[in-house]
């Protein structure tokens, strides 16, 4: 059935990837209590299996066609956006689980880390598919609460500060988001998107705008975009690198998918200035993120600010969601490219726990040539050098912006891309320099292998984009 | 359906580079350097085969057109015509010369050889591309590869110079990309295919849109060429780069800019090109004069050659701008200008490549490029002095060398359509002649004086066999092109006719 309002579709198979991940998280929690400490890695293995099965299920569902569906009273959409979100988030979760294997091996709370990762990912999955304001609020909480814990997981001073900052910002903006939802509910007299899509165009524009701004606050917090970005550098620097990889990737994917859905379904016909608002936020995010990244010396802070600027580019297609046909395809492809490339860069950081500053990477080419090459591919990938995936993402995003009448934003994004080259090069230069320094120290092998794979995947996704791109343009559930 | 020989040619060096990186470092530097030389020689042989099989009047040949990312309008489309063939040949000639020159390289040889092989693929690929995005991919990758060449193997100040080079040319490439997107959106159906866009002429009658697209594309290409005022990245990049890197940068990478004007800006944006041609003529003339004047003021030999590049590339822009002036009476002249511009690309590539390799020889002996540190070198190193003399005289446009044919055609072709601008550009030739001869005289004649290493004067051995083997063929080719230009002109002239027909639409 196609999901119109109120259909009685409650088939749990529609949510198979989410059910699998939830199941493995709960089972992992129980297993963790019984397994001896040296076998706790089985919890991560279970999570990896759930991710693999979930990806297979999501691809099968997408390949089977049959058009978009709205499951559970229209609260959860299963369409191209959800399917892409599932594949990207689950693949990202698998990467984070792999990265977490070595640093938490034998840790007293090893299984808890793996379970929290899966729960945070589950929240991101729900964000991507939610088609009802209340479900969106629940997904927000599900994505946030495990993340707060992950940020402070190491219980050291920087971690505690990171978690506190993250939690306070999240709680504040979460409340604002709930207020926004309340206002939208009052304006549209419904919480389901299809119903809102019919009602909101007739509601007072001021009310809709106020509600949307509130809602945006929460989602921008999850994406780490300006003005909800204050937690990003501290959380990334203070938490463990695998957790930082998760915080800057998975919630972003879910929240950006949610933003796109909001723009395309309930807000599509309204008179609120969505395009202008998001365009300004995009411009602010990419510019401020870049400016702040310029003179960072800690690699994790540099990456943190780089993710803030990346969200700026990602918000571009959201701004023109209803104006340009290629917007959805551009957003989803960029998200996939960003996720794999950003995780690759964090994998390099995880692989070299001894090197925390840019100077610490001096001599990386000599010591670990494969890792140096992966780092160059990932950083130049984030920059948008062809033929990596982010290049094609940027190409599509710029095209969508031009097509949607936001040429100035595309020009600004191009200028920001040039500016970002400056700080990516600040990292690449010492890595490829020859002389001096103590060297980057020993290598964590699983993380290094993940970095190689991510770098290769980033190129492969760019070169083999043809068939992927065709799958991303499908219609949304309504 | 022919075998995809062009694709094989383009990707052969990159495959060899990947193979080299898989070998252990302990394999020894000889293995890496000789593989590099052998592979680039194989590319040269393939290119010669391509040239002999090329049909002069046949338009685009060796074409491969495959689906790549159809939903984004991107295809894998490569082919060879009268513009790309000479530049492919130039690339194929310069790389083995650099490989021979670098035979004594000792620093991280595996990476050096692999990087140059990869760079060769990007250059060949760019000149073969018939799709804007494919062009862009190779354009950007050439920048990345050259960045690593300069930063990794350059002189002490190389890191900054390499960063400046990367920032400038990358900014240019993004302007180019925005222009490409403008072309893509204007076409119906949307496509990045150069042949399809040239056929459709999507911006006909949309002068405002066309002007903006030309601004973006022109900006990107002008940075790469480089023309005044976007040339400031060039002198430091050249001064700090290793000799082989400089030779490729000036010999091949700069041509990407002017090639882009002929391949993209003129045929795809004919109306805007005609409207704004005077601006390009002006930029060309300013580059000619400014490049020559600033070169005159240099005390650093390599920097001086770098500025003469700005001067020489300025002629090309002058010719391309002059070719846009319509009128039946100037048709033959405009064809001459376009042919001369293409000829100048090849000629400048050979000569400046040779000059930068010679500058490398100088630095390897004396550890400095400062011209006043040397005097009377001809007595100590006669072969080196003789070759430098030949390169200098060829470069200043003496008849009998390729530079003469090129500049004569450019000036003769531009004089009819743009008499004033051409007259203004002529003193540039005199200035270049004066400064090159003066440098030659100062460094090679007079009493012997060489830079000291602490205590004793440095030895200054004459050219080694591998250095001569790298440089002599380049100069010999410049002589051949200067005496028997016909075999290249026969290839280029049909292209000039075609591109001018496209511009006249």
PDB file of N, CA, C and O in Angstrom, chain B residues 388-427:
ATOM      1  N   UNK B 388      72.545  25.666 -23.405  1.00  0.00           N
ATOM      2  CA  UNK B 388      71.786  26.783 -22.866  1.00  0.00           C
ATOM      3  C   UNK B 388      71.647  27.870 -23.911  1.00  0.00           C
ATOM      4  O   UNK B 388      70.582  28.479 -24.074  1.00  0.00           O
ATOM      5  N   UNK B 389      72.752  28.107 -24.649  1.00  0.00           N
ATOM      6  CA  UNK B 389      72.696  29.111 -25.706  1.00  0.00           C
ATOM      7  C   UNK B 389      71.639  28.771 -26.737  1.00  0.00           C
ATOM      8  O   UNK B 389      70.820  29.616 -27.118  1.00  0.00           O
ATOM      9  N   UNK B 390      71.628  27.516 -27.157  1.00  0.00           N
ATOM     10  CA  UNK B 390      70.629  27.091 -28.154  1.00  0.00           C
ATOM     11  C   UNK B 390      69.227  27.299 -27.602  1.00  0.00           C
ATOM     12  O   UNK B 390      68.339  27.862 -28.273  1.00  0.00           O
ATOM     13  N   UNK B 391      69.015  26.875 -26.356  1.00  0.00           N
ATOM     14  CA  UNK B 391      67.677  26.992 -25.767  1.00  0.00           C
ATOM     15  C   UNK B 391      67.262  28.450 -25.671  1.00  0.00           C
ATOM     16  O   UNK B 391      66.108  28.802 -25.949  1.00  0.00           O
ATOM     17  N   UNK B 392      68.198  29.305 -25.297  1.00  0.00           N
ATOM     18  CA  UNK B 392      67.884  30.724 -25.148  1.00  0.00           C
ATOM     19  C   UNK B 392      67.537  31.344 -26.493  1.00  0.00           C
ATOM     20  O   UNK B 392      66.533  32.037 -26.646  1.00  0.00           O
ATOM     21  N   UNK B 393      68.357  31.049 -27.500  1.00  0.00           N
ATOM     22  CA  UNK B 393      68.083  31.649 -28.807  1.00  0.00           C
ATOM     23  C   UNK B 393      66.783  31.104 -29.391  1.00  0.00           C
ATOM     24  O   UNK B 393      66.021  31.831 -30.022  1.00  0.00           O
ATOM     25  N   UNK B 394      66.531  29.827 -29.174  1.00  0.00           N
ATOM     26  CA  UNK B 394      65.268  29.269 -29.646  1.00  0.00           C
ATOM     27  C   UNK B 394      64.105  29.945 -28.941  1.00  0.00           C
ATOM     28  O   UNK B 394      63.082  30.273 -29.550  1.00  0.00           O
ATOM     29  N   UNK B 395      64.276  30.178 -27.638  1.00  0.00           N
ATOM     30  CA  UNK B 395      63.199  30.735 -26.837  1.00  0.00           C
ATOM     31  C   UNK B 395      62.898  32.180 -27.224  1.00  0.00           C
ATOM     32  O   UNK B 395      61.755  32.626 -27.136  1.00  0.00           O
ATOM     33  N   UNK B 396      63.901  32.927 -27.660  1.00  0.00           N
ATOM     34  CA  UNK B 396      63.621  34.320 -27.999  1.00  0.00           C
ATOM     35  C   UNK B 396      63.099  34.464 -29.423  1.00  0.00           C
ATOM     36  O   UNK B 396      62.872  35.573 -29.905  1.00  0.00           O
ATOM     37  N   UNK B 397      62.906  33.333 -30.117  1.00  0.00           N
ATOM     38  CA  UNK B 397      62.206  33.389 -31.395  1.00  0.00           C
ATOM     39  C   UNK B 397      63.099  33.547 -32.593  1.00  0.00           C
ATOM     40  O   UNK B 397      62.705  34.149 -33.600  1.00  0.00           O
ATOM     41  N   UNK B 398      64.301  32.994 -32.546  1.00  0.00           N
ATOM     42  CA  UNK B 398      65.208  33.065 -33.691  1.00  0.00           C
ATOM     43  C   UNK B 398      64.690  32.157 -34.809  1.00  0.00           C
ATOM     44  O   UNK B 398      64.254  31.046 -34.536  1.00  0.00           O
ATOM     45  N   UNK B 399      64.724  32.619 -36.052  1.00  0.00           N
ATOM     46  CA  UNK B 399      64.274  31.753 -37.147  1.00  0.00           C
ATOM     47  C   UNK B 399      65.078  30.466 -37.170  1.00  0.00           C
ATOM     48  O   UNK B 399      66.268  30.451 -36.830  1.00  0.00           O
ATOM     49  N   UNK B 400      64.420  29.398 -37.593  1.00  0.00           N
ATOM     50  CA  UNK B 400      65.073  28.101 -37.566  1.00  0.00           C
ATOM     51  C   UNK B 400      64.670  27.282 -36.355  1.00  0.00           C
ATOM     52  O   UNK B 400      64.926  26.092 -36.290  1.00  0.00           O
ATOM     53  N   UNK B 401      64.021  27.935 -35.389  1.00  0.00           N
ATOM     54  CA  UNK B 401      63.529  27.208 -34.222  1.00  0.00           C
ATOM     55  C   UNK B 401      62.003  27.306 -34.175  1.00  0.00           C
ATOM     56  O   UNK B 401      61.403  28.196 -34.790  1.00  0.00           O
ATOM     57  N   UNK B 402      61.415  26.409 -33.392  1.00  0.00           N
ATOM     58  CA  UNK B 402      59.953  26.329 -33.349  1.00  0.00           C
ATOM     59  C   UNK B 402      59.321  27.640 -32.867  1.00  0.00           C
ATOM     60  O   UNK B 402      58.247  28.028 -33.324  1.00  0.00           O
ATOM     61  N   UNK B 403      60.013  28.324 -31.952  1.00  0.00           N
ATOM     62  CA  UNK B 403      59.444  29.549 -31.398  1.00  0.00           C
ATOM     63  C   UNK B 403      59.199  30.608 -32.469  1.00  0.00           C
ATOM     64  O   UNK B 403      58.236  31.377 -32.390  1.00  0.00           O
ATOM     65  N   UNK B 404      60.024  30.615 -33.468  1.00  0.00           N
ATOM     66  CA  UNK B 404      59.861  31.597 -34.549  1.00  0.00           C
ATOM     67  C   UNK B 404      58.576  31.332 -35.323  1.00  0.00           C
ATOM     68  O   UNK B 404      57.766  32.250 -35.541  1.00  0.00           O
ATOM     69  N   UNK B 405      58.401  30.068 -35.705  1.00  0.00           N
ATOM     70  CA  UNK B 405      57.183  29.706 -36.459  1.00  0.00           C
ATOM     71  C   UNK B 405      55.955  30.114 -35.664  1.00  0.00           C
ATOM     72  O   UNK B 405      55.009  30.716 -36.188  1.00  0.00           O
ATOM     73  N   UNK B 406      55.977  29.801 -34.355  1.00  0.00           N
ATOM     74  CA  UNK B 406      54.804  30.054 -33.519  1.00  0.00           C
ATOM     75  C   UNK B 406      54.538  31.548 -33.407  1.00  0.00           C
ATOM     76  O   UNK B 406      53.424  32.022 -33.677  1.00  0.00           O
ATOM     77  N   UNK B 407      55.563  32.298 -33.035  1.00  0.00           N
ATOM     78  CA  UNK B 407      55.327  33.716 -32.779  1.00  0.00           C
ATOM     79  C   UNK B 407      55.072  34.477 -34.069  1.00  0.00           C
ATOM     80  O   UNK B 407      54.280  35.426 -34.106  1.00  0.00           O
ATOM     81  N   UNK B 408      55.714  34.046 -35.149  1.00  0.00           N
ATOM     82  CA  UNK B 408      55.439  34.695 -36.429  1.00  0.00           C
ATOM     83  C   UNK B 408      53.972  34.510 -36.802  1.00  0.00           C
ATOM     84  O   UNK B 408      53.290  35.469 -37.205  1.00  0.00           O
ATOM     85  N   UNK B 409      53.479  33.290 -36.667  1.00  0.00           N
ATOM     86  CA  UNK B 409      52.075  33.027 -37.013  1.00  0.00           C
ATOM     87  C   UNK B 409      51.134  33.821 -36.123  1.00  0.00           C
ATOM     88  O   UNK B 409      50.133  34.373 -36.576  1.00  0.00           O
ATOM     89  N   UNK B 410      51.466  33.854 -34.831  1.00  0.00           N
ATOM     90  CA  UNK B 410      50.601  34.580 -33.898  1.00  0.00           C
ATOM     91  C   UNK B 410      50.539  36.052 -34.275  1.00  0.00           C
ATOM     92  O   UNK B 410      49.455  36.634 -34.405  1.00  0.00           O
ATOM     93  N   UNK B 411      51.705  36.660 -34.476  1.00  0.00           N
ATOM     94  CA  UNK B 411      51.723  38.101 -34.735  1.00  0.00           C
ATOM     95  C   UNK B 411      51.149  38.411 -36.108  1.00  0.00           C
ATOM     96  O   UNK B 411      50.345  39.340 -36.263  1.00  0.00           O
ATOM     97  N   UNK B 412      51.498  37.598 -37.108  1.00  0.00           N
ATOM     98  CA  UNK B 412      50.968  37.839 -38.448  1.00  0.00           C
ATOM     99  C   UNK B 412      49.453  37.652 -38.456  1.00  0.00           C
ATOM    100  O   UNK B 412      48.722  38.406 -39.110  1.00  0.00           O
ATOM    101  N   UNK B 413      48.980  36.658 -37.699  1.00  0.00           N
ATOM    102  CA  UNK B 413      47.547  36.394 -37.677  1.00  0.00           C
ATOM    103  C   UNK B 413      46.773  37.421 -36.881  1.00  0.00           C
ATOM    104  O   UNK B 413      45.618  37.714 -37.173  1.00  0.00           O
ATOM    105  N   UNK B 414      47.388  37.957 -35.832  1.00  0.00           N
ATOM    106  CA  UNK B 414      46.672  38.904 -34.976  1.00  0.00           C
ATOM    107  C   UNK B 414      46.720  40.323 -35.518  1.00  0.00           C
ATOM    108  O   UNK B 414      45.894  41.156 -35.137  1.00  0.00           O
ATOM    109  N   UNK B 415      47.693  40.599 -36.372  1.00  0.00           N
ATOM    110  CA  UNK B 415      47.894  41.977 -36.818  1.00  0.00           C
ATOM    111  C   UNK B 415      46.670  42.501 -37.571  1.00  0.00           C
ATOM    112  O   UNK B 415      46.226  43.625 -37.329  1.00  0.00           O
ATOM    113  N   UNK B 416      46.104  41.667 -38.446  1.00  0.00           N
ATOM    114  CA  UNK B 416      44.933  42.103 -39.200  1.00  0.00           C
ATOM    115  C   UNK B 416      43.768  42.433 -38.294  1.00  0.00           C
ATOM    116  O   UNK B 416      43.288  43.575 -38.267  1.00  0.00           O
ATOM    117  N   UNK B 417      43.301  41.467 -37.503  1.00  0.00           N
ATOM    118  CA  UNK B 417      42.139  41.739 -36.647  1.00  0.00           C
ATOM    119  C   UNK B 417      42.429  42.737 -35.527  1.00  0.00           C
ATOM    120  O   UNK B 417      41.548  43.490 -35.137  1.00  0.00           O
ATOM    121  N   UNK B 418      43.609  42.724 -34.943  1.00  0.00           N
ATOM    122  CA  UNK B 418      43.895  43.568 -33.774  1.00  0.00           C
ATOM    123  C   UNK B 418      45.226  44.295 -33.967  1.00  0.00           C
ATOM    124  O   UNK B 418      46.220  43.969 -33.296  1.00  0.00           O
ATOM    125  N   UNK B 419      45.297  45.249 -34.865  1.00  0.00           N
ATOM    126  CA  UNK B 419      46.601  45.863 -35.178  1.00  0.00           C
ATOM    127  C   UNK B 419      47.253  46.553 -33.984  1.00  0.00           C
ATOM    128  O   UNK B 419      48.459  46.385 -33.752  1.00  0.00           O
ATOM    129  N   UNK B 420      46.481  47.301 -33.209  1.00  0.00           N
ATOM    130  CA  UNK B 420      47.092  48.079 -32.123  1.00  0.00           C
ATOM    131  C   UNK B 420      47.677  47.166 -31.066  1.00  0.00           C
ATOM    132  O   UNK B 420      48.843  47.301 -30.654  1.00  0.00           O
ATOM    133  N   UNK B 421      46.860  46.187 -30.643  1.00  0.00           N
ATOM    134  CA  UNK B 421      47.319  45.281 -29.594  1.00  0.00           C
ATOM    135  C   UNK B 421      48.550  44.529 -30.048  1.00  0.00           C
ATOM    136  O   UNK B 421      49.514  44.351 -29.288  1.00  0.00           O
ATOM    137  N   UNK B 422      48.537  44.082 -31.299  1.00  0.00           N
ATOM    138  CA  UNK B 422      49.683  43.323 -31.793  1.00  0.00           C
ATOM    139  C   UNK B 422      50.928  44.196 -31.819  1.00  0.00           C
ATOM    140  O   UNK B 422      52.019  43.753 -31.435  1.00  0.00           O
ATOM    141  N   UNK B 423      50.762  45.437 -32.249  1.00  0.00           N
ATOM    142  CA  UNK B 423      51.911  46.338 -32.268  1.00  0.00           C
ATOM    143  C   UNK B 423      52.454  46.532 -30.863  1.00  0.00           C
ATOM    144  O   UNK B 423      53.671  46.571 -30.645  1.00  0.00           O
ATOM    145  N   UNK B 424      51.545  46.606 -29.892  1.00  0.00           N
ATOM    146  CA  UNK B 424      52.001  46.778 -28.509  1.00  0.00           C
ATOM    147  C   UNK B 424      52.761  45.561 -28.015  1.00  0.00           C
ATOM    148  O   UNK B 424      53.654  45.673 -27.169  1.00  0.00           O
ATOM    149  N   UNK B 425      52.397  44.373 -28.531  1.00  0.00           N
ATOM    150  CA  UNK B 425      53.021  43.150 -28.024  1.00  0.00           C
ATOM    151  C   UNK B 425      54.403  42.926 -28.617  1.00  0.00           C
ATOM    152  O   UNK B 425      55.208  42.190 -28.033  1.00  0.00           O
ATOM    153  N   UNK B 426      54.671  43.535 -29.761  1.00  0.00           N
ATOM    154  CA  UNK B 426      55.953  43.261 -30.421  1.00  0.00           C
ATOM    155  C   UNK B 426      57.162  43.620 -29.551  1.00  0.00           C
ATOM    156  O   UNK B 426      58.124  42.841 -29.481  1.00  0.00           O
ATOM    157  N   UNK B 427      57.146  44.749 -28.836  1.00  0.00           N
ATOM    158  CA  UNK B 427      58.318  45.049 -27.994  1.00  0.00           C
ATOM    159  C   UNK B 427      58.613  43.944 -26.998  1.00  0.00           C
ATOM    160  O   UNK B 427      59.758  43.810 -26.553  1.00  0.00           O
TER     161      UNK B 427
END
